[in-house]
CSV table of N, CA and C in Angstrom, one decimal:
chain,number,residue,atom,x,y,z
W,1,ALA,N,52.7,-32.9,-47.5
W,1,ALA,CA,51.9,-33.6,-46.9
W,1,ALA,C,50.5,-34.1,-47.7
W,2,ALA,N,50.0,-33.2,-48.0
W,2,ALA,CA,48.7,-33.3,-48.6
W,2,ALA,C,48.9,-34.6,-49.9
W,3,VAL,N,49.9,-34.2,-50.6
W,3,VAL,CA,50.1,-35.1,-51.8
W,3,VAL,C,50.3,-36.6,-51.2
W,4,GLU,N,51.1,-36.6,-50.2
W,4,GLU,CA,51.4,-38.0,-49.8
W,4,GLU,C,50.1,-38.8,-49.2
W,5,ALA,N,49.3,-38.0,-48.4
W,5,ALA,CA,48.0,-38.4,-47.9
W,5,ALA,C,47.2,-38.9,-49.2
W,6,CYS,N,47.0,-38.2,-50.1
W,6,CYS,CA,46.4,-38.5,-51.1
W,6,CYS,C,46.8,-39.9,-51.7
W,7,VAL,N,48.2,-40.0,-51.9
W,7,VAL,CA,48.6,-41.4,-52.5
W,7,VAL,C,48.5,-42.4,-51.5
W,8,ALA,N,48.5,-42.1,-50.3
W,8,ALA,CA,48.4,-43.3,-49.5
W,8,ALA,C,46.8,-43.7,-49.3
W,9,GLN,N,46.1,-42.8,-49.3
W,9,GLN,CA,44.5,-43.1,-49.2
W,9,GLN,C,43.9,-43.5,-50.5
W,10,LEU,N,44.3,-42.8,-51.6
W,10,LEU,CA,43.5,-42.8,-52.9
W,10,LEU,C,44.3,-43.5,-54.2
W,11,GLY,N,45.5,-43.4,-54.0
W,11,GLY,CA,46.3,-43.8,-54.8
W,11,GLY,C,47.0,-42.4,-55.6
W,12,ALA,N,47.8,-42.6,-56.5
W,12,ALA,CA,48.4,-41.7,-57.1
W,12,ALA,C,47.4,-40.5,-57.9
W,13,PRO,N,47.7,-39.3,-57.9
W,13,PRO,CA,46.6,-38.2,-58.5
W,13,PRO,C,46.8,-38.2,-60.2
W,14,THR,N,45.6,-38.1,-61.0
W,14,THR,CA,45.8,-38.0,-62.1
W,14,THR,C,45.2,-36.8,-62.5
W,15,ILE,N,44.3,-36.0,-61.8
W,15,ILE,CA,44.1,-34.9,-61.8
W,15,ILE,C,44.2,-33.8,-60.8
W,16,LEU,N,45.0,-32.7,-61.0
W,16,LEU,CA,45.2,-31.5,-59.9
W,16,LEU,C,44.3,-30.4,-60.5
W,17,VAL,N,43.7,-29.8,-59.5
W,17,VAL,CA,42.9,-28.6,-59.6
W,17,VAL,C,43.4,-27.5,-58.6
W,18,ASN,N,44.2,-26.6,-59.1
W,18,ASN,CA,44.8,-25.6,-58.3
W,18,ASN,C,43.7,-24.4,-58.2
W,19,ASN,N,43.2,-24.3,-57.0
W,19,ASN,CA,42.2,-23.3,-56.8
W,19,ASN,C,42.4,-22.5,-55.5
W,20,ALA,N,43.2,-21.3,-55.7
W,20,ALA,CA,43.5,-20.7,-54.1
W,20,ALA,C,42.7,-19.3,-54.0
W,21,CYS,N,42.6,-18.9,-53.0
W,21,CYS,CA,41.9,-17.5,-52.8
W,21,CYS,C,42.6,-16.7,-51.7
W,22,ALA,N,42.6,-15.4,-52.2
W,22,ALA,CA,43.2,-14.6,-51.1
W,22,ALA,C,42.4,-13.3,-51.1
W,23,ALA,N,42.3,-12.7,-49.9
W,23,ALA,CA,41.2,-11.7,-49.8
W,23,ALA,C,42.1,-10.4,-50.1
W,24,THR,N,42.6,-10.3,-51.2
W,24,THR,CA,43.5,-9.0,-51.8
W,24,THR,C,42.3,-8.2,-52.3
W,25,THR,N,42.1,-7.0,-51.9
W,25,THR,CA,41.0,-6.1,-52.6
W,25,THR,C,41.6,-4.8,-52.8
W,26,GLY,N,41.3,-4.0,-53.9
W,26,GLY,CA,41.6,-2.7,-54.0
W,26,GLY,C,42.3,-2.5,-55.5
W,27,PRO,N,42.2,-1.2,-55.8
W,27,PRO,CA,42.9,-1.0,-57.0
W,27,PRO,C,44.4,-1.3,-56.9
W,28,ILE,N,44.9,-1.9,-58.2
W,28,ILE,CA,46.4,-2.6,-58.1
W,28,ILE,C,47.3,-1.4,-57.9
W,29,LEU,N,47.0,-0.2,-58.3
W,29,LEU,CA,48.1,1.0,-58.0
W,29,LEU,C,48.1,1.2,-56.8
W,30,THR,N,47.2,1.0,-55.7
W,30,THR,CA,47.2,1.4,-54.5
W,30,THR,C,47.6,0.1,-53.5
W,31,LEU,N,47.5,-1.1,-54.0
W,31,LEU,CA,47.7,-2.2,-53.1
W,31,LEU,C,49.3,-2.2,-52.5
W,32,PRO,N,49.3,-2.3,-51.2
W,32,PRO,CA,50.7,-2.6,-50.6
W,32,PRO,C,51.2,-3.6,-51.4
W,33,GLU,N,52.8,-3.4,-51.5
W,33,GLU,CA,53.6,-4.3,-52.1
W,33,GLU,C,53.4,-5.8,-51.4
W,34,SER,N,53.5,-5.8,-50.0
W,34,SER,CA,53.2,-7.2,-49.2
W,34,SER,C,52.0,-7.9,-49.7
W,35,ALA,N,51.0,-7.0,-49.9
W,35,ALA,CA,49.5,-7.8,-50.5
W,35,ALA,C,49.8,-8.6,-51.9
W,36,ILE,N,50.5,-7.8,-52.7
W,36,ILE,CA,50.9,-8.4,-54.0
W,36,ILE,C,51.8,-9.6,-53.9
W,37,GLU,N,52.7,-9.6,-53.1
W,37,GLU,CA,53.7,-10.5,-52.6
W,37,GLU,C,53.1,-11.8,-52.0
W,38,ASP,N,52.2,-11.6,-51.0
W,38,ASP,CA,51.3,-12.7,-50.6
W,38,ASP,C,50.5,-13.3,-51.4
W,39,ALA,N,49.8,-12.7,-52.3
W,39,ALA,CA,49.0,-13.3,-53.3
W,39,ALA,C,49.8,-14.1,-54.3
W,40,LEU,N,51.2,-13.6,-54.6
W,40,LEU,CA,52.1,-14.3,-55.6
W,40,LEU,C,52.3,-15.6,-54.9
W,41,GLN,N,52.7,-15.5,-53.7
W,41,GLN,CA,53.2,-16.7,-52.9
W,41,GLN,C,52.0,-17.8,-52.9
W,42,LEU,N,51.0,-17.4,-52.6
W,42,LEU,CA,49.7,-18.3,-52.3
W,42,LEU,C,49.2,-19.0,-53.9
W,43,LYS,N,49.2,-18.1,-54.9
W,43,LYS,CA,48.7,-18.4,-56.1
W,43,LYS,C,49.8,-19.0,-57.0
W,44,ALA,N,50.5,-18.1,-57.6
W,44,ALA,CA,51.6,-18.8,-58.4
W,44,ALA,C,52.5,-19.9,-57.9
W,45,TRP,N,53.2,-19.5,-56.7
W,45,TRP,CA,54.0,-20.6,-56.3
W,45,TRP,C,53.3,-21.7,-55.5
W,46,GLY,N,52.5,-21.4,-55.0
W,46,GLY,CA,51.5,-22.6,-54.6
W,46,GLY,C,51.1,-23.6,-55.7
W,47,TYR,N,50.7,-23.0,-56.7
W,47,TYR,CA,50.4,-23.9,-57.8
W,47,TYR,C,51.4,-24.4,-58.5
W,48,LEU,N,52.6,-23.9,-58.6
W,48,LEU,CA,53.9,-24.7,-59.2
W,48,LEU,C,54.1,-25.6,-58.2
W,49,ARG,N,54.2,-25.4,-56.9
W,49,ARG,CA,54.7,-26.5,-56.0
W,49,ARG,C,53.8,-27.7,-55.9
W,50,MET,N,52.6,-27.4,-55.9
W,50,MET,CA,51.7,-28.6,-55.9
W,50,MET,C,51.9,-29.5,-57.6
W,51,SER,N,52.2,-28.8,-58.4
W,51,SER,CA,52.2,-29.3,-59.7
W,51,SER,C,53.4,-30.2,-59.6
W,52,ARG,N,54.5,-29.7,-59.1
W,52,ARG,CA,55.7,-30.3,-59.1
W,52,ARG,C,55.8,-31.6,-58.0
W,53,LEU,N,54.9,-31.7,-57.3
W,53,LEU,CA,54.6,-32.9,-56.4
W,53,LEU,C,53.7,-34.1,-56.9
W,54,CYS,N,52.9,-33.4,-57.7
W,54,CYS,CA,51.9,-34.5,-58.6
W,54,CYS,C,52.3,-34.8,-59.8
W,55,ILE,N,53.1,-34.2,-60.7
W,55,ILE,CA,53.8,-34.5,-62.0
W,55,ILE,C,54.3,-35.8,-61.8
W,56,PRO,N,55.1,-36.1,-61.2
W,56,PRO,CA,56.0,-37.2,-61.0
W,56,PRO,C,54.8,-38.6,-61.3
W,57,HIS,N,53.7,-38.5,-60.3
W,57,HIS,CA,52.9,-39.4,-60.1
W,57,HIS,C,52.0,-39.5,-61.4
W,58,MET,N,51.8,-38.5,-62.2
W,58,MET,CA,51.1,-38.4,-63.6
W,58,MET,C,52.0,-39.0,-64.6
W,59,GLN,N,53.1,-38.6,-64.6
W,59,GLN,CA,54.1,-39.2,-65.5
W,59,GLN,C,54.2,-40.7,-65.5
W,60,ALA,N,54.3,-41.5,-64.0
W,60,ALA,CA,54.4,-42.6,-63.9
W,60,ALA,C,53.1,-43.5,-64.2
W,61,ASN,N,52.0,-43.0,-64.1
W,61,ASN,CA,50.8,-43.4,-64.7
W,61,ASN,C,50.6,-43.3,-66.3
W,62,GLY,N,51.5,-42.2,-66.9
W,62,GLY,CA,51.3,-42.1,-68.2
W,62,GLY,C,50.1,-41.2,-68.4
W,63,TRP,N,49.6,-40.6,-67.7
W,63,TRP,CA,48.4,-39.4,-68.0
W,63,TRP,C,48.3,-38.7,-66.9
W,64,GLY,N,47.7,-37.5,-67.1
W,64,GLY,CA,47.4,-36.6,-66.1
W,64,GLY,C,47.1,-35.1,-66.6
W,65,ARG,N,46.3,-34.4,-65.6
W,65,ARG,CA,45.9,-33.1,-66.2
W,65,ARG,C,45.9,-32.3,-64.9
W,66,ILE,N,46.2,-31.1,-65.4
W,66,ILE,CA,46.5,-30.1,-64.0
W,66,ILE,C,45.5,-28.7,-64.8
W,67,VAL,N,44.7,-28.3,-63.7
W,67,VAL,CA,43.8,-27.1,-64.1
W,67,VAL,C,44.2,-26.3,-63.0
W,68,ASN,N,44.4,-24.8,-63.6
W,68,ASN,CA,44.7,-23.9,-62.6
W,68,ASN,C,43.6,-22.8,-62.9
W,69,ILE,N,43.1,-22.3,-61.5
W,69,ILE,CA,41.9,-21.5,-61.7
W,69,ILE,C,42.4,-20.4,-60.9
W,70,ALA,N,42.4,-19.0,-61.5
W,70,ALA,CA,42.7,-17.8,-60.9
W,70,ALA,C,41.6,-16.6,-60.9
W,71,GLY,N,41.8,-15.9,-60.0
W,71,GLY,CA,41.0,-14.8,-60.2
W,71,GLY,C,41.4,-13.8,-59.5
W,72,GLY,N,40.6,-12.4,-59.5
W,72,GLY,CA,41.0,-11.4,-59.0
W,72,GLY,C,41.0,-11.1,-57.4
């Protein structure tokens, strides 16, 4: 829905900045598996999904950039 709204209001995206944050804290060795899975769902899969929605617009325009920002 976000990409469709962007296209409708602003035109096709040419730049996508993926920047998600999850409040996962603590040593990696003691993090619950569910916290790691939640972080991967939000960041890795979320970035991939948004990229897949924007890339066709970028290809149609003949130009585009994707910036992924990740952190601890």
